[in-house]
N, CA and C atoms as an extended XYZ file, in Angstrom:
549
Properties=species:S:1:pos:R:3:atomname:S:1:resname:S:1:resid:I:1 pbc="F F F"
N        31.038      -16.540        5.494 N   MET     1
C        31.698      -15.933        4.758 CA  MET     1
C        31.466      -16.452        3.140 C   MET     1
N        31.452      -17.950        2.845 N   LEU     2
C        31.001      -18.318        1.792 CA  LEU     2
C        30.083      -17.247        0.825 C   LEU     2
N        29.203      -17.469        1.606 N   LEU     3
C        27.701      -16.377        1.339 CA  LEU     3
C        28.489      -15.333        0.655 C   LEU     3
N        29.076      -14.616        1.359 N   SER     4
C        29.295      -13.222        1.194 CA  SER     4
C        30.283      -12.781       -0.429 C   SER     4
N        31.096      -14.203       -0.172 N   LYS     5
C        31.922      -14.075       -1.477 CA  LYS     5
C        31.362      -14.515       -2.639 C   LYS     5
N        30.145      -15.393       -2.193 N   ASN     6
C        29.494      -15.658       -4.044 CA  ASN     6
C        28.429      -14.465       -4.237 C   ASN     6
N        28.093      -13.567       -2.841 N   LYS     7
C        27.799      -12.316       -3.465 CA  LYS     7
C        27.882      -10.951       -3.930 C   LYS     7
N        29.591      -10.910       -3.668 N   PHE     8
C        30.239      -10.428       -4.202 CA  PHE     8
C        30.597      -10.835       -5.489 C   PHE     8
N        30.715      -12.418       -6.049 N   LEU     9
C        31.516      -12.548       -7.079 CA  LEU     9
C        30.155      -12.402       -8.581 C   LEU     9
N        29.058      -12.614       -7.453 N   LEU    10
C        27.616      -12.205       -8.728 CA  LEU    10
C        27.718      -10.437       -8.918 C   LEU    10
N        27.915       -9.791       -7.744 N   LEU    11
C        27.961       -7.944       -8.253 CA  LEU    11
C        28.907       -7.342       -9.231 C   LEU    11
N        30.050       -8.598       -8.991 N   PHE    12
C        30.906       -8.093       -9.569 CA  PHE    12
C        30.579       -8.491      -11.126 C   PHE    12
N        29.941       -9.730      -11.514 N   GLY    13
C        29.282      -10.079      -12.732 CA  GLY    13
C        28.373       -9.116      -13.078 C   GLY    13
N        27.779       -8.560      -12.168 N   LEU    14
C        26.695       -7.566      -12.733 CA  LEU    14
C        27.455       -6.231      -13.345 C   LEU    14
N        28.696       -5.902      -12.785 N   LEU    15
C        29.044       -4.787      -13.120 CA  LEU    15
C        29.551       -5.339      -14.113 C   LEU    15
N        30.837       -6.164      -14.650 N   PHE    16
C        30.657       -6.242      -15.646 CA  PHE    16
C        30.139       -6.868      -17.230 C   PHE    16
N        29.141       -7.337      -17.041 N   PHE    17
C        28.004       -6.919      -17.691 CA  PHE    17
C        26.967       -5.514      -18.075 C   PHE    17
N        27.473       -4.271      -17.159 N   THR    18
C        26.561       -3.411      -17.499 CA  THR    18
C        27.845       -2.575      -18.333 C   THR    18
N        29.160       -3.228      -17.864 N   THR    19
C        30.536       -2.357      -18.508 CA  THR    19
C        30.314       -2.804      -20.386 C   THR    19
N        30.156       -4.466      -20.238 N   CYS    20
C        30.032       -4.947      -21.522 CA  CYS    20
C        28.699       -4.350      -22.122 C   CYS    20
N        27.841       -3.942      -21.937 N   LEU    21
C        26.876       -3.399      -22.400 CA  LEU    21
C        27.045       -2.070      -23.166 C   LEU    21
N        27.752       -1.391      -22.237 N   ALA    22
C        28.224        0.017      -22.633 CA  ALA    22
C        29.139       -0.250      -23.766 C   ALA    22
N        29.878       -0.666      -23.504 N   SER    23
C        31.215       -0.967      -24.920 CA  SER    23
C        30.268       -1.454      -26.070 C   SER    23
N        29.366       -2.583      -26.049 N   LEU    24
C        28.899       -2.492      -27.596 CA  LEU    24
C        27.990       -1.591      -27.811 C   LEU    24
N        27.584       -0.936      -27.591 N   ALA    25
C        26.842        0.807      -27.754 CA  ALA    25
C        28.314        1.384      -28.417 C   ALA    25
N        28.868        0.981      -29.747 N   GLN    26
C        29.184        1.883      -30.674 CA  GLN    26
C        29.088        3.263      -31.064 C   GLN    26
N        27.510        3.436      -31.623 N   ARG    27
C        27.871        5.044      -32.000 CA  ARG    27
C        27.008        5.503      -31.220 C   ARG    27
N        27.645        6.723      -30.271 N   GLU    28
C        26.938        7.793      -29.675 CA  GLU    28
C        25.821        8.688      -30.463 C   GLU    28
N        24.581        8.817      -29.706 N   ILE    29
C        23.815       10.007      -30.452 CA  ILE    29
C        24.010       10.976      -30.001 C   ILE    29
N        24.191       12.473      -30.767 N   TYR    30
C        24.664       13.375      -30.235 CA  TYR    30
C        23.664       14.401      -30.244 C   TYR    30
N        23.330       15.359      -29.187 N   SER    31
C        22.169       16.147      -28.992 CA  SER    31
C        21.706       16.216      -30.711 C   SER    31
N        22.800       16.729      -31.754 N   ASP    32
C        22.081       17.239      -32.994 CA  ASP    32
C        21.656       16.411      -34.125 C   ASP    32
N        22.056       15.526      -33.261 N   SER    33
C        21.065       14.053      -34.286 CA  SER    33
C        20.030       13.687      -34.231 C   SER    33
N        19.905       13.561      -33.047 N   ILE    34
C        18.692       13.351      -32.510 CA  ILE    34
C        18.088       14.019      -31.351 C   ILE    34
N        16.948       14.879      -31.095 N   PRO    35
C        16.776       15.360      -30.302 CA  PRO    35
C        16.621       14.679      -28.423 C   PRO    35
N        17.305       15.016      -27.506 N   PHE    36
C        16.761       14.293      -26.370 CA  PHE    36
C        15.696       14.175      -26.348 C   PHE    36
N        14.683       14.520      -26.359 N   LYS    37
C        13.077       14.528      -26.050 CA  LYS    37
C        12.684       13.037      -26.814 C   LYS    37
N        13.375       12.692      -27.900 N   ASP    38
C        12.508       11.875      -29.320 CA  ASP    38
C        13.549       10.762      -28.735 C   ASP    38
N        14.655       10.623      -28.005 N   ARG    39
C        15.290       10.155      -27.232 CA  ARG    39
C        14.239        9.812      -25.805 C   ARG    39
N        14.059        9.830      -25.246 N   LEU    40
C        13.026        9.200      -23.933 CA  LEU    40
C        11.954        8.695      -24.154 C   LEU    40
N        11.640        7.677      -23.253 N   TYR    41
C        10.605        7.057      -23.075 CA  TYR    41
C        10.157        6.691      -21.445 C   TYR    41
N         8.641        6.401      -21.218 N   PHE    42
C         8.399        6.009      -20.213 CA  PHE    42
C         6.743        4.989      -19.763 C   PHE    42
N         7.190        4.312      -19.082 N   GLY    43
C         6.091        3.315      -19.088 CA  GLY    43
C         6.159        2.999      -17.734 C   GLY    43
N         5.843        1.403      -17.613 N   GLY    44
C         6.024        1.337      -16.041 CA  GLY    44
C         4.989       -0.358      -16.027 C   GLY    44
N         4.518       -0.632      -15.127 N   ASN    45
C         3.691       -1.444      -15.281 CA  ASN    45
C         2.367       -1.071      -13.836 C   ASN    45
N         1.487       -1.060      -14.159 N   PHE    46
C         0.062       -0.917      -12.491 CA  PHE    46
C        -0.485       -2.431      -13.126 C   PHE    46
N        -1.289       -2.420      -11.887 N   GLY    47
C        -1.817       -3.786      -11.579 CA  GLY    47
C        -3.050       -3.978      -10.698 C   GLY    47
N        -3.557       -4.252      -10.671 N   MET    48
C        -5.117       -4.067       -9.020 CA  MET    48
C        -5.724       -5.674       -8.876 C   MET    48
N        -6.062       -6.019       -7.965 N   GLN    49
C        -6.901       -6.899       -7.350 CA  GLN    49
C        -7.538       -6.550       -6.337 C   GLN    49
N        -8.630       -6.551       -6.459 N   PHE    50
C        -9.485       -6.856       -5.381 CA  PHE    50
C       -10.064       -7.641       -4.905 C   PHE    50
N       -11.165       -7.455       -3.265 N   GLY    51
C       -11.690       -8.644       -2.606 CA  GLY    51
C       -10.958       -8.406       -1.548 C   GLY    51
N       -11.116      -10.194       -1.210 N   ASN    52
C       -10.631      -10.423        0.349 CA  ASN    52
C        -9.265       -9.946        1.323 C   ASN    52
N        -8.564       -9.796       -0.596 N   ILE    53
C        -6.843       -9.549       -0.489 CA  ILE    53
C        -7.435       -8.529       -1.592 C   ILE    53
N        -6.730       -7.254       -1.113 N   THR    54
C        -6.720       -6.021       -2.505 CA  THR    54
C        -5.126       -5.512       -2.279 C   THR    54
N        -4.612       -5.429       -3.669 N   LEU    55
C        -3.170       -4.931       -4.287 CA  LEU    55
C        -3.681       -4.258       -5.247 C   LEU    55
N        -2.714       -2.599       -4.514 N   VAL    56
C        -2.296       -1.844       -5.935 CA  VAL    56
C        -1.108       -2.210       -6.177 C   VAL    56
N        -0.467       -2.417       -7.543 N   ASP    57
C         0.939       -1.839       -7.664 CA  ASP    57
C         0.843       -0.878       -8.916 C   ASP    57
N         1.824        0.145       -8.979 N   VAL    58
C         1.865        1.116       -9.212 CA  VAL    58
C         3.538        1.531       -9.682 C   VAL    58
N         4.184        1.002      -10.939 N   SER    59
C         5.841        1.192      -10.390 CA  SER    59
C         6.293        1.875      -12.317 C   SER    59
N         6.241        2.765      -12.160 N   PRO    60
C         6.119        4.500      -13.597 CA  PRO    60
C         8.203        4.014      -13.825 C   PRO    60
N         8.404        4.158      -14.788 N   LEU    61
C         9.485        4.324      -15.158 CA  LEU    61
C         9.922        5.457      -15.878 C   LEU    61
N        11.106        5.317      -16.269 N   ALA    62
C        11.645        6.645      -17.646 CA  ALA    62
C        12.697        6.365      -18.176 C   ALA    62
N        13.780        6.323      -19.565 N   GLY    63
C        14.197        5.512      -19.462 CA  GLY    63
C        14.711        6.443      -21.184 C   GLY    63
N        16.163        6.380      -21.294 N   VAL    64
C        17.073        6.904      -22.834 CA  VAL    64
C        17.734        6.737      -23.689 C   VAL    64
N        17.063        6.515      -24.468 N   MET    65
C        17.924        5.411      -25.592 CA  MET    65
C        19.427        6.196      -25.744 C   MET    65
N        20.584        5.994      -24.917 N   ILE    66
C        21.460        5.597      -25.258 CA  ILE    66
C        22.787        5.992      -26.720 C   ILE    66
N        21.903        5.278      -27.405 N   THR    67
C        22.672        4.578      -29.034 CA  THR    67
C        21.003        4.020      -29.623 C   THR    67
N        21.986        3.848      -30.193 N   GLU    68
C        20.246        3.287      -31.147 CA  GLU    68
C        19.586        1.902      -30.227 C   GLU    68
N        20.663        0.796      -29.433 N   ARG    69
C        20.039       -0.235      -29.010 CA  ARG    69
C        20.307       -0.034      -27.149 C   ARG    69
N        21.558        0.491      -26.455 N   TYR    70
C        21.632        0.743      -25.450 CA  TYR    70
C        20.752        1.835      -25.154 C   TYR    70
N        19.987        1.409      -23.381 N   SER    71
C        19.212        2.469      -23.055 CA  SER    71
C        19.507        2.411      -21.896 C   SER    71
N        18.992        3.014      -20.850 N   ALA    72
C        19.531        3.567      -19.204 CA  ALA    72
C        17.939        4.068      -18.960 C   ALA    72
N        17.785        3.738      -17.365 N   GLY    73
C        16.619        4.951      -16.665 CA  GLY    73
C        16.355        4.268      -15.055 C   GLY    73
N        15.641        4.518      -14.674 N   LEU    74
C        15.085        4.641      -13.534 CA  LEU    74
C        13.414        4.576      -13.044 C   LEU    74
N        13.356        3.611      -12.216 N   GLY    75
C        11.931        3.123      -11.577 CA  GLY    75
C        11.490        4.027      -10.389 C   GLY    75
N        10.257        3.683       -9.644 N   VAL    76
C         9.779        3.811       -8.762 CA  VAL    76
C         8.472        2.448       -8.408 C   VAL    76
N         8.397        2.132       -7.029 N   THR    77
C         7.492        1.468       -7.201 CA  THR    77
C         6.907        1.412       -6.029 C   THR    77
N         5.306        1.119       -6.053 N   TYR    78
C         4.923        1.613       -4.682 CA  TYR    78
C         3.326        0.421       -4.833 C   TYR    78
N         3.667       -0.306       -3.734 N   GLN    79
C         2.336       -1.380       -3.899 CA  GLN    79
C         1.449       -1.177       -2.459 C   GLN    79
N         0.204       -0.988       -2.333 N   TYR    80
C        -0.557       -1.886       -1.451 CA  TYR    80
C        -1.410       -2.794       -1.620 C   TYR    80
N        -1.054       -3.113       -0.043 N   PHE    81
C        -1.516       -3.995        0.113 CA  PHE    81
C        -2.559       -4.119        1.656 C   PHE    81
N        -3.745       -5.145        1.657 N   ASN    82
C        -4.320       -5.618        2.747 CA  ASN    82
C        -5.302       -6.654        2.537 C   ASN    82
N        -5.202       -7.337        3.291 N   ASP    83
C        -5.696       -8.891        3.396 CA  ASP    83
C        -6.847       -8.412        4.544 C   ASP    83
N        -7.842       -8.153        4.084 N   ARG    84
C        -9.223       -7.961        5.033 CA  ARG    84
C        -9.293       -9.996        5.977 C   ARG    84
N        -9.128      -10.745        5.716 N   ARG    85
C        -9.062      -11.858        6.570 CA  ARG    85
C        -8.086      -11.239        7.850 C   ARG    85
N        -7.833      -10.720        8.349 N   PHE    86
C        -6.686      -10.223        8.877 CA  PHE    86
C        -6.960       -8.728        9.604 C   PHE    86
N        -6.861       -8.912       10.982 N   VAL    87
C        -6.864       -7.105       11.631 CA  VAL    87
C        -5.198       -6.774       11.147 C   VAL    87
N        -5.415       -5.337       11.136 N   GLY    88
C        -4.147       -4.765       10.484 CA  GLY    88
C        -3.763       -5.298        9.209 C   GLY    88
N        -3.730       -6.308        8.792 N   GLY    89
C        -3.317       -6.810        7.743 CA  GLY    89
C        -3.143       -6.256        5.961 C   GLY    89
N        -3.091       -4.657        6.686 N   SER    90
C        -2.720       -3.607        5.544 CA  SER    90
C        -0.625       -3.236        5.461 C   SER    90
N        -0.707       -2.693        4.711 N   THR    91
C         0.426       -2.365        4.636 CA  THR    91
C         0.969       -1.679        2.940 C   THR    91
N         2.379       -1.076        3.083 N   SER    92
C         2.648       -0.076        2.000 CA  SER    92
C         4.439       -0.834        1.461 C   SER    92
N         4.681       -0.786        0.462 N   THR    93
C         6.182       -1.488       -0.547 CA  THR    93
C         6.581       -0.569       -1.096 C   THR    93
N         7.337       -0.018       -1.032 N   TYR    94
C         7.776        0.903       -1.892 CA  TYR    94
C         9.339        1.165       -1.824 C   TYR    94
N         9.853        1.824       -3.165 N   GLY    95
C        11.444        1.124       -3.708 CA  GLY    95
C        11.314        2.162       -4.881 C   GLY    95
N        12.839        1.713       -5.381 N   ALA    96
C        13.339        2.154       -6.594 CA  ALA    96
C        14.376        1.424       -7.572 C   ALA    96
N        14.414        1.624       -8.467 N   ARG    97
C        15.336        0.664       -9.488 CA  ARG    97
C        15.898        1.695      -10.379 C   ARG    97
N        17.440        1.603      -11.067 N   VAL    98
C        17.845        1.723      -11.730 CA  VAL    98
C        18.617        0.093      -13.109 C   VAL    98
N        18.129        0.828      -14.336 N   PHE    99
C        18.216       -0.540      -14.711 CA  PHE    99
C        18.746       -0.051      -16.467 C   PHE    99
N        19.633       -1.238      -17.138 N   ASN   100
C        20.272       -0.844      -18.392 CA  ASN   100
C        19.578       -2.137      -19.293 C   ASN   100
N        19.624       -1.591      -20.408 N   ARG   101
C        18.782       -2.606      -21.150 CA  ARG   101
C        19.444       -3.002      -22.505 C   ARG   101
N        19.947       -3.410      -23.473 N   TYR   102
C        20.886       -3.378      -24.753 CA  TYR   102
C        20.096       -4.733      -25.224 C   TYR   102
N        19.435       -4.247      -26.560 N   ASN   103
C        18.574       -4.135      -27.675 CA  ASN   103
C        19.870       -5.492      -28.434 C   ASN   103
N        19.451       -7.179      -28.181 N   VAL   104
C        20.351       -8.055      -29.199 CA  VAL   104
C        19.272       -7.596      -30.617 C   VAL   104
N        18.381       -7.958      -30.530 N   LEU   105
C        17.811       -7.817      -31.590 CA  LEU   105
C        16.609       -6.343      -31.747 C   LEU   105
N        16.126       -6.107      -33.250 N   PRO   106
C        14.901       -5.596      -32.695 CA  PRO   106
C        13.723       -5.505      -31.633 C   PRO   106
N        12.960       -6.730      -31.249 N   ASN   107
C        12.676       -7.067      -30.739 CA  ASN   107
C        12.671       -7.378      -29.113 C   ASN   107
N        14.512       -8.303      -29.078 N   ILE   108
C        14.844       -8.631      -27.999 CA  ILE   108
C        15.964       -8.161      -27.135 C   ILE   108
N        15.697       -8.072      -26.004 N   PHE   109
C        16.641       -7.357      -25.345 CA  PHE   109
C        17.097       -7.820      -23.716 C   PHE   109
N        18.461       -7.766      -23.254 N   LEU   110
C        18.912       -7.878      -22.207 CA  LEU   110
C        18.884       -7.056      -21.533 C   LEU   110
N        18.658       -7.451      -20.217 N   HIS   111
C        17.900       -6.421      -17.940 CA  HIS   111
C        19.008       -6.284      -17.589 C   HIS   111
N        19.544       -5.705      -17.473 N   GLY   112
C        19.790       -5.959      -15.841 CA  GLY   112
C        19.169       -4.299      -15.076 C   GLY   112
N        19.447       -4.876      -13.720 N   GLU   113
C        18.769       -3.735      -12.637 CA  GLU   113
C        19.156       -3.965      -11.689 C   GLU   113
N        19.158       -3.092      -10.795 N   PHE   114
C        19.304       -3.317       -9.458 CA  PHE   114
C        17.951       -2.276       -8.468 C   PHE   114
N        17.211       -3.304       -7.932 N   GLU   115
C        16.502       -2.419       -6.654 CA  GLU   115
C        16.410       -2.876       -5.543 C   GLU   115
N        16.294       -1.294       -5.139 N   SER   116
C        16.076       -1.519       -3.266 CA  SER   116
C        14.701       -1.059       -3.332 C   SER   116
N        13.998       -2.300       -2.227 N   ILE   117
C        12.511       -1.980       -1.789 CA  ILE   117
C        12.346       -2.299       -0.187 C   ILE   117
N        11.694       -1.182       -0.025 N   ASN   118
C        11.071       -1.495        1.491 CA  ASN   118
C         9.814       -2.339        1.676 C   ASN   118
N         9.844       -2.828        2.886 N   PHE   119
C         9.081       -3.455        2.799 CA  PHE   119
C         8.447       -4.376        4.333 C   PHE   119
N         7.752       -5.013        4.925 N   ASP   120
C         7.383       -5.060        6.085 CA  ASP   120
C         7.790       -7.051        5.713 C   ASP   120
N         8.880       -7.552        6.699 N   ASN   121
C         9.153       -8.356        6.213 CA  ASN   121
C         9.018       -9.382        7.803 C   ASN   121
N         8.551      -10.794        7.792 N   PHE   122
C         8.429      -11.383        8.975 CA  PHE   122
C         8.997      -11.827        9.174 C   PHE   122
N         9.474      -11.999       10.057 N   ASN   123
C        10.906      -12.612       10.897 CA  ASN   123
C        10.464      -13.944       11.445 C   ASN   123
N        10.679      -15.222       11.062 N   GLN   124
C        10.094      -15.921       11.491 CA  GLN   124
C        10.820      -17.010       12.880 C   GLN   124
N        11.752      -16.093       13.441 N   PHE   125
C        12.321      -16.932       14.218 CA  PHE   125
C        11.830      -16.146       15.667 C   PHE   125
N        11.265      -14.612       15.534 N   ASN   126
C        10.866      -13.909       16.748 CA  ASN   126
C         9.153      -13.980       16.286 C   ASN   126
N         8.607      -14.589       15.216 N   GLY   127
C         6.787      -14.058       14.728 CA  GLY   127
C         6.424      -12.786       14.622 C   GLY   127
N         7.325      -12.325       14.751 N   GLU   128
C         7.093      -10.300       14.449 CA  GLU   128
C         7.552       -9.896       12.980 C   GLU   128
N         6.911       -9.114       12.414 N   PHE   129
C         7.230       -8.273       11.391 CA  PHE   129
C         7.944       -6.945       11.531 C   PHE   129
N         8.816       -6.792       10.836 N   SER   130
C         9.615       -5.156       10.693 CA  SER   130
C         9.828       -5.081        9.328 C   SER   130
N        10.059       -3.676        9.478 N   ARG   131
C        10.002       -2.886        7.963 CA  ARG   131
C        11.684       -2.547        8.503 C   ARG   131
N        12.076       -3.569        6.461 N   ILE   132
C        13.526       -3.369        6.214 CA  ILE   132
C        13.617       -2.947        4.365 C   ILE   132
N        14.415       -2.879        4.326 N   TRP   133
C        15.266       -2.343        2.925 CA  TRP   133
C        15.642       -4.069        2.765 C   TRP   133
N        15.508       -4.290        1.483 N   SER   134
C        16.553       -5.310        0.296 CA  SER   134
C        16.299       -5.103       -1.011 C   SER   134
N        17.774       -5.121       -1.028 N   ASN   135
C        18.378       -5.390       -2.023 CA  ASN   135
C        18.071       -6.095       -2.992 C   ASN   135
N        18.180       -6.161       -4.857 N   ALA   136
C        17.880       -6.952       -5.571 CA  ALA   136
C        18.158       -6.813       -6.439 C   ALA   136
N        19.060       -7.470       -7.284 N   LEU   137
C        20.053       -7.374       -8.721 CA  LEU   137
C        19.663       -8.335       -9.228 C   LEU   137
N        18.722       -7.776      -10.781 N   PHE   138
C        18.127       -8.701      -11.751 CA  PHE   138
C        18.812       -8.744      -12.843 C   PHE   138
N        19.265       -9.730      -13.684 N   LEU   139
C        19.692       -9.768      -14.656 CA  LEU   139
C        18.689      -11.254      -15.481 C   LEU   139
N        18.227      -10.517      -16.632 N   GLY   140
C        17.984      -11.401      -17.582 CA  GLY   140
C        17.666      -10.746      -19.102 C   GLY   140
N        16.312      -11.210      -19.847 N   ALA   141
C        16.549      -10.686      -21.038 CA  ALA   141
C        14.785      -10.729      -21.469 C   ALA   141
N        14.374      -10.106      -22.243 N   GLY   142
C        12.998       -9.874      -22.650 CA  GLY   142
C        12.242       -9.533      -24.047 C   GLY   142
N        11.582       -9.565      -24.488 N   TYR   143
C        10.477       -9.109      -25.384 CA  TYR   143
C         9.790       -7.830      -25.485 C   TYR   143
N         9.917       -6.682      -26.525 N   PHE   144
C         9.167       -5.930      -26.907 CA  PHE   144
C         8.490       -6.278      -28.089 C   PHE   144
N         7.133       -5.918      -28.185 N   ALA   145
C         5.746       -6.159      -28.693 CA  ALA   145
C         5.290       -4.826      -28.937 C   ALA   145
N         5.564       -4.534      -29.911 N   PRO   146
C         5.314       -2.720      -30.364 CA  PRO   146
C         3.511       -2.814      -30.881 C   PRO   146
N         3.316       -2.090      -30.331 N   PHE   147
C         1.283       -1.735      -31.163 CA  PHE   147
C         1.385       -0.547      -31.060 C   PHE   147
N         0.201       -0.338      -32.115 N   GLY   148
C         0.184        1.114      -32.303 CA  GLY   148
C         1.262        1.272      -33.508 C   GLY   148
N         0.856        3.029      -33.987 N   GLY   149
C         1.823        2.905      -35.212 CA  GLY   149
C         2.933        4.122      -34.492 C   GLY   149
N         2.789        4.051      -33.216 N   GLY   150
C         4.146        4.907      -32.474 CA  GLY   150
C         5.126        3.996      -32.166 C   GLY   150
N         5.448        4.421      -31.265 N   ARG   151
C         7.123        3.773      -30.158 CA  ARG   151
C         6.436        2.943      -29.127 C   ARG   151
N         4.832        3.146      -28.838 N   GLY   152
C         4.223        2.223      -27.818 CA  GLY   152
C         4.718        0.846      -28.396 C   GLY   152
N         4.257        0.164      -26.986 N   GLY   153
C         4.641       -1.410      -26.686 CA  GLY   153
C         4.079       -2.218      -25.521 C   GLY   153
N         4.302       -3.392      -25.864 N   ALA   154
C         4.164       -3.971      -24.281 CA  ALA   154
C         5.566       -4.792      -24.480 C   ALA   154
N         6.281       -5.194      -22.842 N   ASN   155
C         7.612       -5.544      -22.434 CA  ASN   155
C         6.905       -6.505      -22.245 C   ASN   155
N         7.637       -7.441      -22.410 N   PHE   156
C         7.652       -8.734      -21.212 CA  PHE   156
C         9.158       -9.474      -20.623 C   PHE   156
N         9.071       -9.396      -19.717 N   THR   157
C        10.496       -9.457      -19.121 CA  THR   157
C        10.877      -10.571      -18.020 C   THR   157
N        12.025      -11.562      -18.363 N   PHE   158
C        11.863      -12.840      -17.582 CA  PHE   158
C        13.200      -12.325      -16.698 C   PHE   158
N        13.184      -12.618      -15.299 N   LEU   159
C        14.112      -11.697      -14.657 CA  LEU   159
C        15.023      -12.931      -14.012 C   LEU   159
N        15.618      -12.622      -13.256 N   TYR   160
C        16.465      -13.462      -11.762 CA  TYR   160
C        17.247      -12.735      -11.236 C   TYR   160
N        17.575      -12.950      -10.122 N   ASN   161
C        17.234      -11.776       -8.775 CA  ASN   161
C        18.124      -12.852       -8.283 C   ASN   161
N        19.927      -12.457       -8.440 N   ILE   162
C        21.294      -12.916       -8.261 CA  ILE   162
C        21.354      -12.764       -6.589 C   ILE   162
N        20.985      -11.638       -6.275 N   LEU   163
C        20.788      -11.779       -4.258 CA  LEU   163
C        19.656      -12.011       -4.036 C   LEU   163
N        19.050      -13.205       -3.973 N   HIS   164
C        18.048      -13.011       -3.594 CA  HIS   164
C        17.994      -14.111       -2.182 C   HIS   164
N        17.162      -14.151       -1.167 N   ASP   165
C        17.625      -14.311        0.054 CA  ASP   165
C        16.361      -14.536        0.627 C   ASP   165
N        15.586      -15.467        0.915 N   ASN   166
C        14.440      -16.633        1.252 CA  ASN   166
C        14.067      -15.332        2.450 C   ASN   166
N        14.684      -15.021        3.396 N   LEU   167
C        14.150      -14.541        4.379 CA  LEU   167
C        14.289      -12.958        4.854 C   LEU   167
N        14.638      -12.277        3.052 N   ARG   168
C        14.736      -11.059        3.495 CA  ARG   168
C        14.826      -10.364        2.294 C   ARG   168
N        13.714      -10.988        1.466 N   SER   169
C        13.336      -10.861       -0.279 CA  SER   169
C        12.124      -10.370        0.262 C   SER   169
N        11.060       -9.220       -0.657 N   PRO   170
C         9.446       -9.758       -0.843 CA  PRO   170
C         9.346      -10.092       -2.053 C   PRO   170
N        10.190      -11.031       -2.431 N   TYR   171
C         9.729      -12.264       -3.758 CA  TYR   171
C        10.110      -13.404       -2.907 C   TYR   171
N         9.013      -14.107       -3.996 N   GLY   172
C         8.933      -15.598       -2.749 CA  GLY   172
C        10.283      -16.386       -3.966 C   GLY   172
N        10.287      -16.547       -5.073 N   GLU   173
C        11.385      -16.695       -5.761 CA  GLU   173
C        12.378      -16.088       -6.073 C   GLU   173
N        13.548      -16.205       -6.558 N   PRO   174
C        14.170      -15.320       -6.995 CA  PRO   174
C        14.124      -14.978       -8.571 C   PRO   174
N        13.004      -15.795       -9.211 N   TYR   175
C        12.309      -15.580      -11.107 CA  TYR   175
C        11.177      -14.784      -10.484 C   TYR   175
N        11.486      -13.694      -11.207 N   VAL   176
C        10.296      -12.850      -11.785 CA  VAL   176
C        10.114      -12.619      -13.128 C   VAL   176
N         8.801      -12.535      -13.928 N   ILE   177
C         7.854      -12.183      -14.398 CA  ILE   177
C         7.489      -11.198      -14.450 C   ILE   177
N         8.180      -10.142      -15.277 N   ARG   178
C         7.120       -8.546      -15.353 CA  ARG   178
C         6.528       -8.151      -16.599 C   ARG   178
N         5.536       -7.915      -17.009 N   VAL   179
C         4.600       -7.250      -18.112 CA  VAL   179
C         4.350       -5.836      -17.564 C   VAL   179
N         4.890       -5.165      -19.072 N   GLY   180
C         5.316       -4.064      -18.249 CA  GLY   180
C         4.923       -3.526      -20.110 C   GLY   180
N         4.547       -1.511      -19.477 N   PHE   181
C         4.285       -0.986      -21.353 CA  PHE   181
C         4.845        0.129      -21.540 C   PHE   181
N         4.930        0.426      -22.750 N   VAL   182
C         6.344        1.875      -22.741 CA  VAL   182
C         5.486        2.778      -23.889 C   VAL   182
N         6.036        4.088      -24.234 N   MET   183
C         5.685        4.954      -25.125 CA  MET   183
C         6.380        6.050      -25.211 C   MET   183
């Protein structure tokens, strides 16, 4: 019962955090001030590893600037994993996320995200794999490094999963570091 109370308090904290971010965004951007297409941004992560262990990660995202400092968006994740050292060692992981981001300074931002991932989970009690959905609630901050003359750049994000469960999470630790690109 204590664990569920802590999760409830953490979920309440995230909702409070998201509400505070929305309230900090003072100026609305009206459709006649900046066109919607100019407020959209796209990006994500892409990773590959080949050899005895093959990993391919494709995680695109799309966001919209709601005010000059506040944005929100959606993303999806697909990962293919194959360990050639074991027969039947290949699997796929997939899921989706929604996120909120608030720019504290031009290149520093706060980030809140809810993610739901479907993956093969190893049950240490019966020694078998089964597909499960795992939810994560990430809170953290990041740095945006612009490059080129346009809106593009790289994001370096440091997140903490407040719902982390060692037995039911695709992440080995509650801390996640991401490097991604936006344009």
